[in-house]
mmCIF file of C-alpha atoms and ligand atoms in Angstrom:
data_model
loop_
_atom_site.group_PDB
_atom_site.id
_atom_site.type_symbol
_atom_site.label_atom_id
_atom_site.label_comp_id
_atom_site.label_asym_id
_atom_site.label_seq_id
_atom_site.Cartn_x
_atom_site.Cartn_y
_atom_site.Cartn_z
ATOM 1 C CA MET R 394 16.785 13.610 -28.395
ATOM 2 C CA GLN R 395 13.037 14.246 -28.562
ATOM 3 C CA ALA R 396 10.897 11.154 -28.740
ATOM 4 C CA ASN R 397 7.564 12.778 -29.572
ATOM 5 C CA ASN R 398 5.256 10.833 -31.867
ATOM 6 C CA GLN R 399 7.186 7.754 -30.981
ATOM 7 C CA LYS R 400 6.560 4.759 -28.845
ATOM 8 C CA ILE R 401 7.902 4.120 -25.361
ATOM 9 C CA VAL R 402 7.756 0.444 -24.440
ATOM 10 C CA VAL R 403 7.342 -0.289 -20.750
ATOM 11 C CA LEU R 404 8.500 -3.726 -19.624
ATOM 12 C CA GLY R 405 7.369 -5.057 -16.226
ATOM 13 C CA THR R 406 9.430 -7.467 -14.150
ATOM 14 C CA GLY R 407 7.810 -7.142 -10.677
ATOM 15 C CA GLY R 408 9.336 -5.671 -7.507
ATOM 16 C CA THR R 409 7.894 -3.466 -4.788
ATOM 17 C CA ILE R 410 6.666 -1.028 -7.418
ATOM 18 C CA ALA R 411 4.188 -3.793 -8.291
ATOM 19 C CA GLY R 412 3.803 -4.913 -4.662
ATOM 20 C CA GLU R 413 0.766 -4.933 -2.359
ATOM 21 C CA SER R 414 0.488 -4.843 1.418
ATOM 22 C CA GLU R 415 -2.518 -5.692 3.590
ATOM 23 C CA SER R 416 -3.347 -2.046 4.245
ATOM 24 C CA ALA R 417 -2.495 1.370 2.889
ATOM 25 C CA ASP R 418 -0.621 2.095 6.169
ATOM 26 C CA GLU R 419 1.766 -0.837 5.848
ATOM 27 C CA GLY R 420 4.851 0.079 3.851
ATOM 28 C CA LEU R 421 7.435 -2.467 4.994
ATOM 29 C CA SER R 422 5.636 -5.795 5.152
ATOM 30 C CA TYR R 423 4.139 -6.637 1.756
ATOM 31 C CA LYS R 424 4.295 -8.989 -1.190
ATOM 32 C CA ALA R 425 6.291 -7.768 -4.172
ATOM 33 C CA ALA R 426 5.228 -8.378 -7.781
ATOM 34 C CA GLN R 427 1.422 -8.413 -7.510
ATOM 35 C CA ARG R 428 0.219 -5.773 -9.992
ATOM 36 C CA GLY R 429 0.557 -5.992 -13.747
ATOM 37 C CA ILE R 430 2.545 -3.501 -15.783
ATOM 38 C CA SER R 431 -0.575 -2.086 -17.519
ATOM 39 C CA ASP R 432 -2.010 -1.121 -14.107
ATOM 40 C CA LEU R 433 1.278 0.519 -13.088
ATOM 41 C CA LEU R 434 1.370 2.471 -16.319
ATOM 42 C CA LYS R 435 -2.207 3.659 -15.752
ATOM 43 C CA SER R 436 -1.393 4.920 -12.242
ATOM 44 C CA ALA R 437 1.720 6.764 -13.481
ATOM 45 C CA SER R 438 -0.106 8.533 -16.275
ATOM 46 C CA GLY R 439 -3.406 8.707 -14.330
ATOM 47 C CA SER R 440 -6.162 11.243 -14.763
ATOM 48 C CA HIS R 441 -5.237 13.149 -11.569
ATOM 49 C CA LEU R 442 -2.340 14.796 -13.416
ATOM 50 C CA PRO R 443 -2.209 15.865 -17.050
ATOM 51 C CA LEU R 444 0.558 14.167 -19.018
ATOM 52 C CA PRO R 445 3.689 16.310 -19.194
ATOM 53 C CA GLU R 446 4.296 17.989 -22.535
ATOM 54 C CA VAL R 447 7.203 15.742 -23.436
ATOM 55 C CA LEU R 448 4.948 12.674 -23.148
ATOM 56 C CA ALA R 449 1.812 14.142 -24.716
ATOM 57 C CA ALA R 450 2.537 12.869 -28.212
ATOM 58 C CA CYS R 451 4.084 9.541 -27.179
ATOM 59 C CA GLN R 452 2.402 6.190 -27.495
ATOM 60 C CA PHE R 453 2.945 3.610 -24.794
ATOM 61 C CA GLU R 454 3.053 -0.146 -25.003
ATOM 62 C CA ALA R 455 3.225 -2.348 -21.902
ATOM 63 C CA GLU R 456 4.661 -5.856 -21.775
ATOM 64 C CA GLN R 457 4.925 -8.122 -18.734
ATOM 65 C CA VAL R 458 8.275 -9.880 -19.109
ATOM 66 C CA ALA R 459 8.352 -11.354 -15.589
ATOM 67 C CA GLN R 460 6.577 -10.953 -12.256
ATOM 68 C CA LEU R 461 8.994 -11.552 -9.402
ATOM 69 C CA ASP R 462 10.628 -10.201 -6.292
ATOM 70 C CA SER R 463 14.061 -9.209 -7.608
ATOM 71 C CA LYS R 464 15.825 -11.205 -4.870
ATOM 72 C CA ASP R 465 14.802 -14.148 -7.085
ATOM 73 C CA MET R 466 16.057 -12.632 -10.352
ATOM 74 C CA ASP R 467 17.783 -15.356 -12.358
ATOM 75 C CA PHE R 468 19.716 -15.943 -15.581
ATOM 76 C CA GLU R 469 16.591 -17.160 -17.380
ATOM 77 C CA THR R 470 14.709 -13.942 -16.661
ATOM 78 C CA TRP R 471 17.771 -11.845 -17.521
ATOM 79 C CA THR R 472 18.068 -13.590 -20.878
ATOM 80 C CA GLN R 473 14.366 -13.145 -21.607
ATOM 81 C CA LEU R 474 14.470 -9.474 -20.566
ATOM 82 C CA ALA R 475 17.560 -8.733 -22.673
ATOM 83 C CA LYS R 476 15.959 -10.469 -25.678
ATOM 84 C CA ARG R 477 12.768 -8.428 -25.332
ATOM 85 C CA CYS R 478 14.830 -5.232 -25.006
ATOM 86 C CA ASP R 479 16.783 -6.164 -28.142
ATOM 87 C CA HIS R 480 13.536 -6.853 -30.004
ATOM 88 C CA TRP R 481 11.965 -3.515 -29.081
ATOM 89 C CA LEU R 482 15.154 -1.494 -29.589
ATOM 90 C CA ASN R 483 15.239 -2.753 -33.171
ATOM 91 C CA GLN R 484 11.757 -1.363 -33.972
ATOM 92 C CA ASP R 485 11.950 1.961 -35.839
ATOM 93 C CA ASP R 486 8.912 3.442 -34.094
ATOM 94 C CA VAL R 487 10.316 2.748 -30.602
ATOM 95 C CA ALA R 488 12.141 5.705 -29.064
ATOM 96 C CA ALA R 489 13.035 4.295 -25.661
ATOM 97 C CA LEU R 490 12.399 1.509 -23.164
ATOM 98 C CA VAL R 491 11.350 1.769 -19.526
ATOM 99 C CA ILE R 492 11.687 -1.246 -17.224
ATOM 100 C CA THR R 493 10.041 -1.613 -13.818
ATOM 101 C CA HIS R 494 12.162 -3.723 -11.449
ATOM 102 C CA GLY R 495 12.612 -4.524 -7.770
ATOM 103 C CA THR R 496 15.196 -2.357 -6.024
ATOM 104 C CA ASP R 497 17.187 -5.207 -4.462
ATOM 105 C CA THR R 498 19.053 -6.402 -7.548
ATOM 106 C CA LEU R 499 18.247 -3.558 -9.909
ATOM 107 C CA GLU R 500 21.866 -2.417 -10.211
ATOM 108 C CA GLU R 501 22.916 -5.900 -11.357
ATOM 109 C CA THR R 502 20.201 -6.070 -14.030
ATOM 110 C CA ALA R 503 20.941 -2.530 -15.212
ATOM 111 C CA TYR R 504 24.660 -3.293 -15.514
ATOM 112 C CA PHE R 505 23.988 -6.653 -17.216
ATOM 113 C CA LEU R 506 21.751 -4.999 -19.838
ATOM 114 C CA SER R 507 24.401 -2.348 -20.465
ATOM 115 C CA GLN R 508 26.913 -5.113 -21.274
ATOM 116 C CA VAL R 509 24.796 -7.280 -23.587
ATOM 117 C CA LEU R 510 22.916 -4.642 -25.579
ATOM 118 C CA ASN R 511 24.312 -1.917 -27.743
ATOM 119 C CA PRO R 512 21.401 0.454 -27.503
ATOM 120 C CA SER R 513 21.256 3.541 -29.649
ATOM 121 C CA LYS R 514 18.186 4.435 -27.568
ATOM 122 C CA PRO R 515 17.790 4.919 -23.819
ATOM 123 C CA ILE R 516 16.762 2.137 -21.459
ATOM 124 C CA VAL R 517 15.460 3.554 -18.184
ATOM 125 C CA LEU R 518 14.869 1.313 -15.177
ATOM 126 C CA THR R 519 12.681 2.388 -12.319
ATOM 127 C CA CYS R 520 11.390 0.937 -9.063
ATOM 128 C CA ALA R 521 9.796 1.829 -5.726
ATOM 129 C CA MET R 522 10.520 1.453 -2.029
ATOM 130 C CA ARG R 523 6.841 1.312 -1.077
ATOM 131 C CA PRO R 524 4.167 -1.054 -2.332
ATOM 132 C CA ALA R 525 1.676 0.144 -4.931
ATOM 133 C CA ASN R 526 -1.290 0.349 -2.512
ATOM 134 C CA PHE R 527 0.626 2.278 0.192
ATOM 135 C CA LYS R 528 -0.966 5.652 0.978
ATOM 136 C CA ASP R 529 2.162 7.511 -0.167
ATOM 137 C CA ALA R 530 3.392 5.086 -2.812
ATOM 138 C CA ASP R 531 6.491 6.342 -4.621
ATOM 139 C CA GLY R 532 6.077 4.043 -7.640
ATOM 140 C CA PRO R 533 3.683 6.166 -9.740
ATOM 141 C CA GLN R 534 5.907 9.256 -9.533
ATOM 142 C CA ASN R 535 9.070 7.215 -10.180
ATOM 143 C CA LEU R 536 7.497 5.605 -13.241
ATOM 144 C CA ARG R 537 6.248 8.960 -14.487
ATOM 145 C CA ASP R 538 9.750 10.428 -14.029
ATOM 146 C CA ALA R 539 11.271 7.438 -15.831
ATOM 147 C CA LEU R 540 8.914 8.010 -18.781
ATOM 148 C CA VAL R 541 9.902 11.681 -18.868
ATOM 149 C CA VAL R 542 13.608 10.770 -18.850
ATOM 150 C CA ALA R 543 13.029 8.111 -21.531
ATOM 151 C CA ALA R 544 11.331 10.677 -23.748
ATOM 152 C CA SER R 545 13.872 13.427 -23.263
ATOM 153 C CA THR R 546 17.175 11.852 -22.361
ATOM 154 C CA LYS R 547 20.370 13.217 -23.837
ATOM 155 C CA GLY R 548 21.618 9.909 -25.106
ATOM 156 C CA PRO R 549 21.570 6.155 -25.199
ATOM 157 C CA GLY R 550 22.643 4.038 -22.270
ATOM 158 C CA VAL R 551 21.064 2.252 -19.342
ATOM 159 C CA TRP R 552 19.778 4.472 -16.549
ATOM 160 C CA LEU R 553 17.943 4.272 -13.241
ATOM 161 C CA VAL R 554 15.385 6.886 -12.257
ATOM 162 C CA ALA R 555 14.148 6.925 -8.643
ATOM 163 C CA ALA R 556 13.333 9.545 -6.005
ATOM 164 C CA GLY R 557 13.794 12.341 -8.545
ATOM 165 C CA GLU R 558 17.366 11.294 -9.377
ATOM 166 C CA ILE R 559 18.886 9.904 -12.572
ATOM 167 C CA HIS R 560 21.766 7.462 -12.138
ATOM 168 C CA HIS R 561 23.918 5.704 -14.721
ATOM 169 C CA SER R 562 23.985 1.888 -14.628
ATOM 170 C CA GLN R 563 27.789 1.867 -14.381
ATOM 171 C CA PHE R 564 27.869 3.660 -11.028
ATOM 172 C CA VAL R 565 24.540 3.163 -9.273
ATOM 173 C CA GLN R 566 24.165 1.055 -6.114
ATOM 174 C CA LYS R 567 21.377 0.505 -3.640
ATOM 175 C CA VAL R 568 22.814 1.987 -0.451
ATOM 176 C CA HIS R 569 19.895 1.976 1.972
ATOM 177 C CA PRO R 570 17.440 -0.781 2.873
ATOM 178 C CA THR R 571 14.384 1.376 3.546
ATOM 179 C CA ARG R 572 14.637 5.085 2.773
ATOM 180 C CA LEU R 573 12.940 6.481 -0.334
ATOM 181 C CA ASN R 574 16.125 7.643 -2.025
ATOM 182 C CA ALA R 575 17.821 4.292 -1.627
ATOM 183 C CA PHE R 576 20.218 4.696 -4.584
ATOM 184 C CA ASP R 577 23.517 6.483 -4.925
ATOM 185 C CA SER R 578 26.296 6.752 -7.492
ATOM 186 C CA GLY R 579 29.129 7.276 -5.020
ATOM 187 C CA GLU R 580 31.829 9.767 -5.966
ATOM 188 C CA THR R 581 30.469 10.139 -9.509
ATOM 189 C CA GLY R 582 27.134 11.328 -8.220
ATOM 190 C CA ALA R 583 23.757 11.397 -9.943
ATOM 191 C CA ALA R 584 23.692 12.218 -13.666
ATOM 192 C CA GLY R 585 20.663 14.430 -13.294
ATOM 193 C CA ARG R 586 17.351 15.146 -11.607
ATOM 194 C CA VAL R 587 13.694 15.177 -12.586
ATOM 195 C CA GLU R 588 11.649 17.974 -11.097
ATOM 196 C CA ASN R 589 8.099 18.858 -12.111
ATOM 197 C CA ASP R 590 8.358 16.709 -15.217
ATOM 198 C CA LYS R 591 11.530 18.482 -16.351
ATOM 199 C CA VAL R 592 14.932 16.819 -16.659
ATOM 200 C CA GLN R 593 17.998 18.656 -15.400
ATOM 201 C CA TRP R 594 21.283 16.997 -16.352
ATOM 202 C CA VAL R 595 24.382 17.539 -14.254
ATOM 203 C CA LYS R 596 26.618 19.455 -16.660
ATOM 204 C CA THR R 597 29.808 17.834 -15.424
ATOM 205 C CA PHE R 598 28.495 14.259 -15.758
ATOM 206 C CA ASN R 599 30.648 12.316 -18.240
ATOM 207 C CA MET R 600 28.894 9.457 -19.998
ATOM 208 C CA PRO R 601 30.999 6.307 -19.674
ATOM 209 C CA SER R 602 31.757 4.752 -23.075
ATOM 210 C CA PRO R 603 29.517 1.855 -24.042
ATOM 211 C CA ASN R 604 31.157 -1.498 -23.497
ATOM 212 C CA LEU R 605 29.467 -4.417 -25.209
ATOM 213 C CA LYS R 606 30.906 -7.610 -23.724
ATOM 214 C CA LEU R 607 28.750 -10.233 -25.396
ATOM 215 C CA HIS R 608 25.629 -9.487 -27.420
ATOM 216 C CA VAL R 609 22.429 -11.001 -26.056
ATOM 217 C CA SER R 610 22.157 -13.135 -29.206
ATOM 218 C CA GLN R 611 25.443 -14.851 -28.213
ATOM 219 C CA LEU R 612 24.403 -15.768 -24.666
ATOM 220 C CA PRO R 613 24.363 -19.510 -24.014
ATOM 221 C CA LEU R 614 21.297 -21.186 -22.523
ATOM 222 C CA PRO R 615 20.840 -20.073 -18.882
ATOM 223 C CA ALA R 616 21.691 -23.568 -17.565
ATOM 224 C CA GLN R 617 25.076 -23.298 -19.306
ATOM 225 C CA TRP R 618 26.134 -20.038 -17.686
ATOM 226 C CA PRO R 619 29.315 -20.406 -15.616
ATOM 227 C CA TRP R 620 29.241 -20.677 -11.848
ATOM 228 C CA VAL R 621 30.708 -17.506 -10.345
ATOM 229 C CA GLU R 622 30.615 -16.613 -6.638
ATOM 230 C CA ILE R 623 31.648 -13.633 -4.499
ATOM 231 C CA VAL R 624 33.888 -14.149 -1.456
ATOM 232 C CA MET R 625 34.622 -11.363 1.003
ATOM 233 C CA ASN R 626 37.727 -10.586 2.996
ATOM 234 C CA HIS R 627 37.097 -9.826 6.683
ATOM 235 C CA VAL R 628 38.652 -10.406 10.077
ATOM 236 C CA ASN R 629 39.790 -14.018 10.434
ATOM 237 C CA ALA R 630 38.872 -14.740 6.808
ATOM 238 C CA SER R 631 39.403 -18.451 6.305
ATOM 239 C CA GLN R 632 40.284 -20.362 3.181
ATOM 240 C CA LYS R 633 37.840 -23.190 3.788
ATOM 241 C CA HIS R 634 34.979 -21.788 1.745
ATOM 242 C CA VAL R 635 37.239 -20.885 -1.200
ATOM 243 C CA ASP R 636 38.701 -24.404 -1.232
ATOM 244 C CA ALA R 637 35.187 -25.901 -0.905
ATOM 245 C CA LEU R 638 33.920 -23.824 -3.838
ATOM 246 C CA VAL R 639 36.877 -24.821 -6.004
ATOM 247 C CA ASN R 640 36.399 -28.495 -5.104
ATOM 248 C CA ALA R 641 32.709 -28.156 -5.999
ATOM 249 C CA GLY R 642 33.559 -26.836 -9.477
ATOM 250 C CA VAL R 643 33.225 -23.052 -9.242
ATOM 251 C CA GLN R 644 34.509 -21.379 -12.439
ATOM 252 C CA GLY R 645 34.947 -17.807 -11.258
ATOM 253 C CA LEU R 646 35.519 -16.056 -7.938
ATOM 254 C CA VAL R 647 35.127 -12.351 -7.227
ATOM 255 C CA LEU R 648 37.026 -11.188 -4.182
ATOM 256 C CA ALA R 649 35.333 -8.332 -2.328
ATOM 257 C CA GLY R 650 38.604 -7.258 -0.770
ATOM 258 C CA THR R 651 39.108 -4.909 2.135
ATOM 259 C CA GLY R 652 40.201 -1.330 1.353
ATOM 260 C CA ASN R 653 42.189 -1.146 -1.870
ATOM 261 C CA GLY R 654 41.512 -4.828 -2.531
ATOM 262 C CA SER R 655 43.558 -6.380 0.268
ATOM 263 C CA VAL R 656 43.007 -9.978 1.334
ATOM 264 C CA SER R 657 44.147 -12.057 4.321
ATOM 265 C CA SER R 658 47.249 -14.191 3.774
ATOM 266 C CA GLN R 659 45.220 -17.396 4.225
ATOM 267 C CA MET R 660 42.561 -16.412 1.753
ATOM 268 C CA LYS R 661 45.158 -15.182 -0.726
ATOM 269 C CA GLU R 662 46.810 -18.611 -0.671
ATOM 270 C CA SER R 663 43.505 -20.332 -1.355
ATOM 271 C CA LEU R 664 42.670 -17.890 -4.187
ATOM 272 C CA LEU R 665 46.094 -18.503 -5.742
ATOM 273 C CA ARG R 666 45.389 -22.242 -5.557
ATOM 274 C CA ALA R 667 42.031 -21.548 -7.230
ATOM 275 C CA GLN R 668 43.782 -19.654 -10.018
ATOM 276 C CA THR R 669 46.201 -22.538 -10.547
ATOM 277 C CA ALA R 670 43.127 -24.778 -10.877
ATOM 278 C CA HIS R 671 41.949 -22.463 -13.743
ATOM 279 C CA VAL R 672 39.314 -20.644 -11.710
ATOM 280 C CA GLN R 673 39.107 -17.021 -12.903
ATOM 281 C CA VAL R 674 39.690 -14.630 -9.991
ATOM 282 C CA ARG R 675 38.767 -10.926 -10.073
ATOM 283 C CA LEU R 676 39.460 -8.330 -7.458
ATOM 284 C CA SER R 677 37.034 -5.666 -6.253
ATOM 285 C CA SER R 678 36.624 -3.745 -3.025
ATOM 286 C CA ARG R 679 33.972 -4.069 -0.352
ATOM 287 C CA CYS R 680 34.214 -0.256 0.077
ATOM 288 C CA ASN R 681 31.175 1.241 -1.588
ATOM 289 C CA GLN R 682 32.973 4.223 -3.094
ATOM 290 C CA GLY R 683 36.089 4.707 -5.180
ATOM 291 C CA ALA R 684 37.995 2.281 -7.367
ATOM 292 C CA VAL R 685 40.632 -0.350 -6.633
ATOM 293 C CA ILE R 686 43.904 1.225 -7.789
ATOM 294 C CA PRO R 687 46.230 -1.580 -8.980
ATOM 295 C CA THR R 688 49.582 -1.765 -7.153
ATOM 296 C CA SER R 689 52.529 -4.151 -7.277
ATOM 297 C CA SER R 690 51.103 -6.052 -4.291
ATOM 298 C CA HIS R 691 47.981 -7.064 -6.243
ATOM 299 C CA VAL R 692 48.139 -10.551 -7.670
ATOM 300 C CA PHE R 693 44.606 -10.728 -9.077
ATOM 301 C CA ASP R 694 43.063 -8.663 -11.918
ATOM 302 C CA ALA R 695 41.235 -5.660 -10.499
ATOM 303 C CA SER R 696 37.831 -4.473 -11.666
ATOM 304 C CA GLY R 697 38.412 -0.742 -11.262
ATOM 305 C CA ALA R 698 35.368 0.995 -9.892
ATOM 306 C CA LEU R 699 32.909 -1.866 -10.251
ATOM 307 C CA SER R 700 31.227 -3.099 -7.090
ATOM 308 C CA PRO R 701 31.569 -6.817 -6.247
ATOM 309 C CA VAL R 702 28.124 -7.662 -7.687
ATOM 310 C CA LYS R 703 28.857 -5.840 -10.949
ATOM 311 C CA THR R 704 32.336 -7.394 -11.089
ATOM 312 C CA ARG R 705 30.537 -10.744 -10.909
ATOM 313 C CA VAL R 706 28.384 -9.799 -13.920
ATOM 314 C CA ALA R 707 31.505 -8.708 -15.817
ATOM 315 C CA LEU R 708 33.275 -11.974 -14.947
ATOM 316 C CA LEU R 709 30.269 -14.093 -15.967
ATOM 317 C CA LEU R 710 30.270 -12.376 -19.352
ATOM 318 C CA ASP R 711 34.075 -12.600 -19.713
ATOM 319 C CA ILE R 712 34.019 -16.343 -19.099
ATOM 320 C CA MET R 713 31.111 -16.819 -21.539
ATOM 321 C CA SER R 714 32.812 -14.680 -24.144
ATOM 322 C CA LYS R 715 36.052 -16.701 -23.847
ATOM 323 C CA GLN R 716 34.044 -19.920 -24.145
ATOM 324 C CA GLN R 717 32.454 -18.571 -27.380
ATOM 325 C CA ASN R 718 35.847 -17.825 -28.876
ATOM 326 C CA HIS R 719 37.224 -21.296 -28.312
HETATM 327 C C1 LIG A 896 12.444 -6.427 -4.942
HETATM 328 O O1 LIG A 896 13.621 -6.112 -5.093
HETATM 329 O O2 LIG A 896 11.772 -6.996 -5.823
HETATM 330 C C2 LIG A 896 11.749 -6.166 -3.652
HETATM 331 C C3 LIG A 896 12.265 -4.973 -2.958
HETATM 332 C C4 LIG A 896 12.016 -3.706 -3.709
HETATM 333 O O3 LIG A 896 11.612 -3.644 -4.864
HETATM 334 O O4 LIG A 896 12.253 -2.655 -3.057
#
């Protein structure tokens, strides 16, 4: 799809890409979410480099939806972001959306958007590992690459562009706390690359089918979202925290199981008790590659290849969708 003569809307939510440190030499200690989205857009399409051909005829519109460190991302901001995406996607002159976001919870936001929007146009998230005033800031190039992908992507869907790689929201995870290419799509691999303002798609990449769980317009008020937590199996995993969560009213539990979704006998008993108390339990694996393959020894529904944090998003939406249909 070519998006020339069309508008790309760039939505800012904060993160390191908008962060500032005390000096241009300090890349690790900084405050996220300091610069506005219009400034970020200016530095990505700055005068030092001519705009790539694919962007030359595009118009850009910037909107600040939020300004936060993504460790503090919340249901209110998610709802607001999804509503603004829905608004812009419905405008005929808008070809694509780009969202700037902190790296820490980006994969959760990307997956959430993919489940509450049914975009016929691309949504491309981007981010940075270094603050905006760092001498070698990666944000401007990442944002520029994201704009290029938005203007020339092969199809709709929710994507992440960072460090020259294009990842699909279904598979991408942050896998490194500090290095520049902090994202990975495990066994599926990246969907493509951006080099010198040109997009190269991996020919063997298969687009996952869109899976709308609950349209943004059907989301309840943020305060009414269900309470869903993640519990992990590990050596000497106890049942005390599961029982405490159930007693406190948790509505959903995601088990980050060991290996192919295994769980200690003690924790299994407490999760079965939780299920009897009508708490929804979903199984995922704490391994960061591969999918849980269901076997006869599994007693909880498995999430396939979704990571524990994405399984939590899926469970939140499942519970809300069931509540809507009652
Ligand atoms: C954040 O996630 O907002 C801070 C960290 C980052 O963007 O790398």
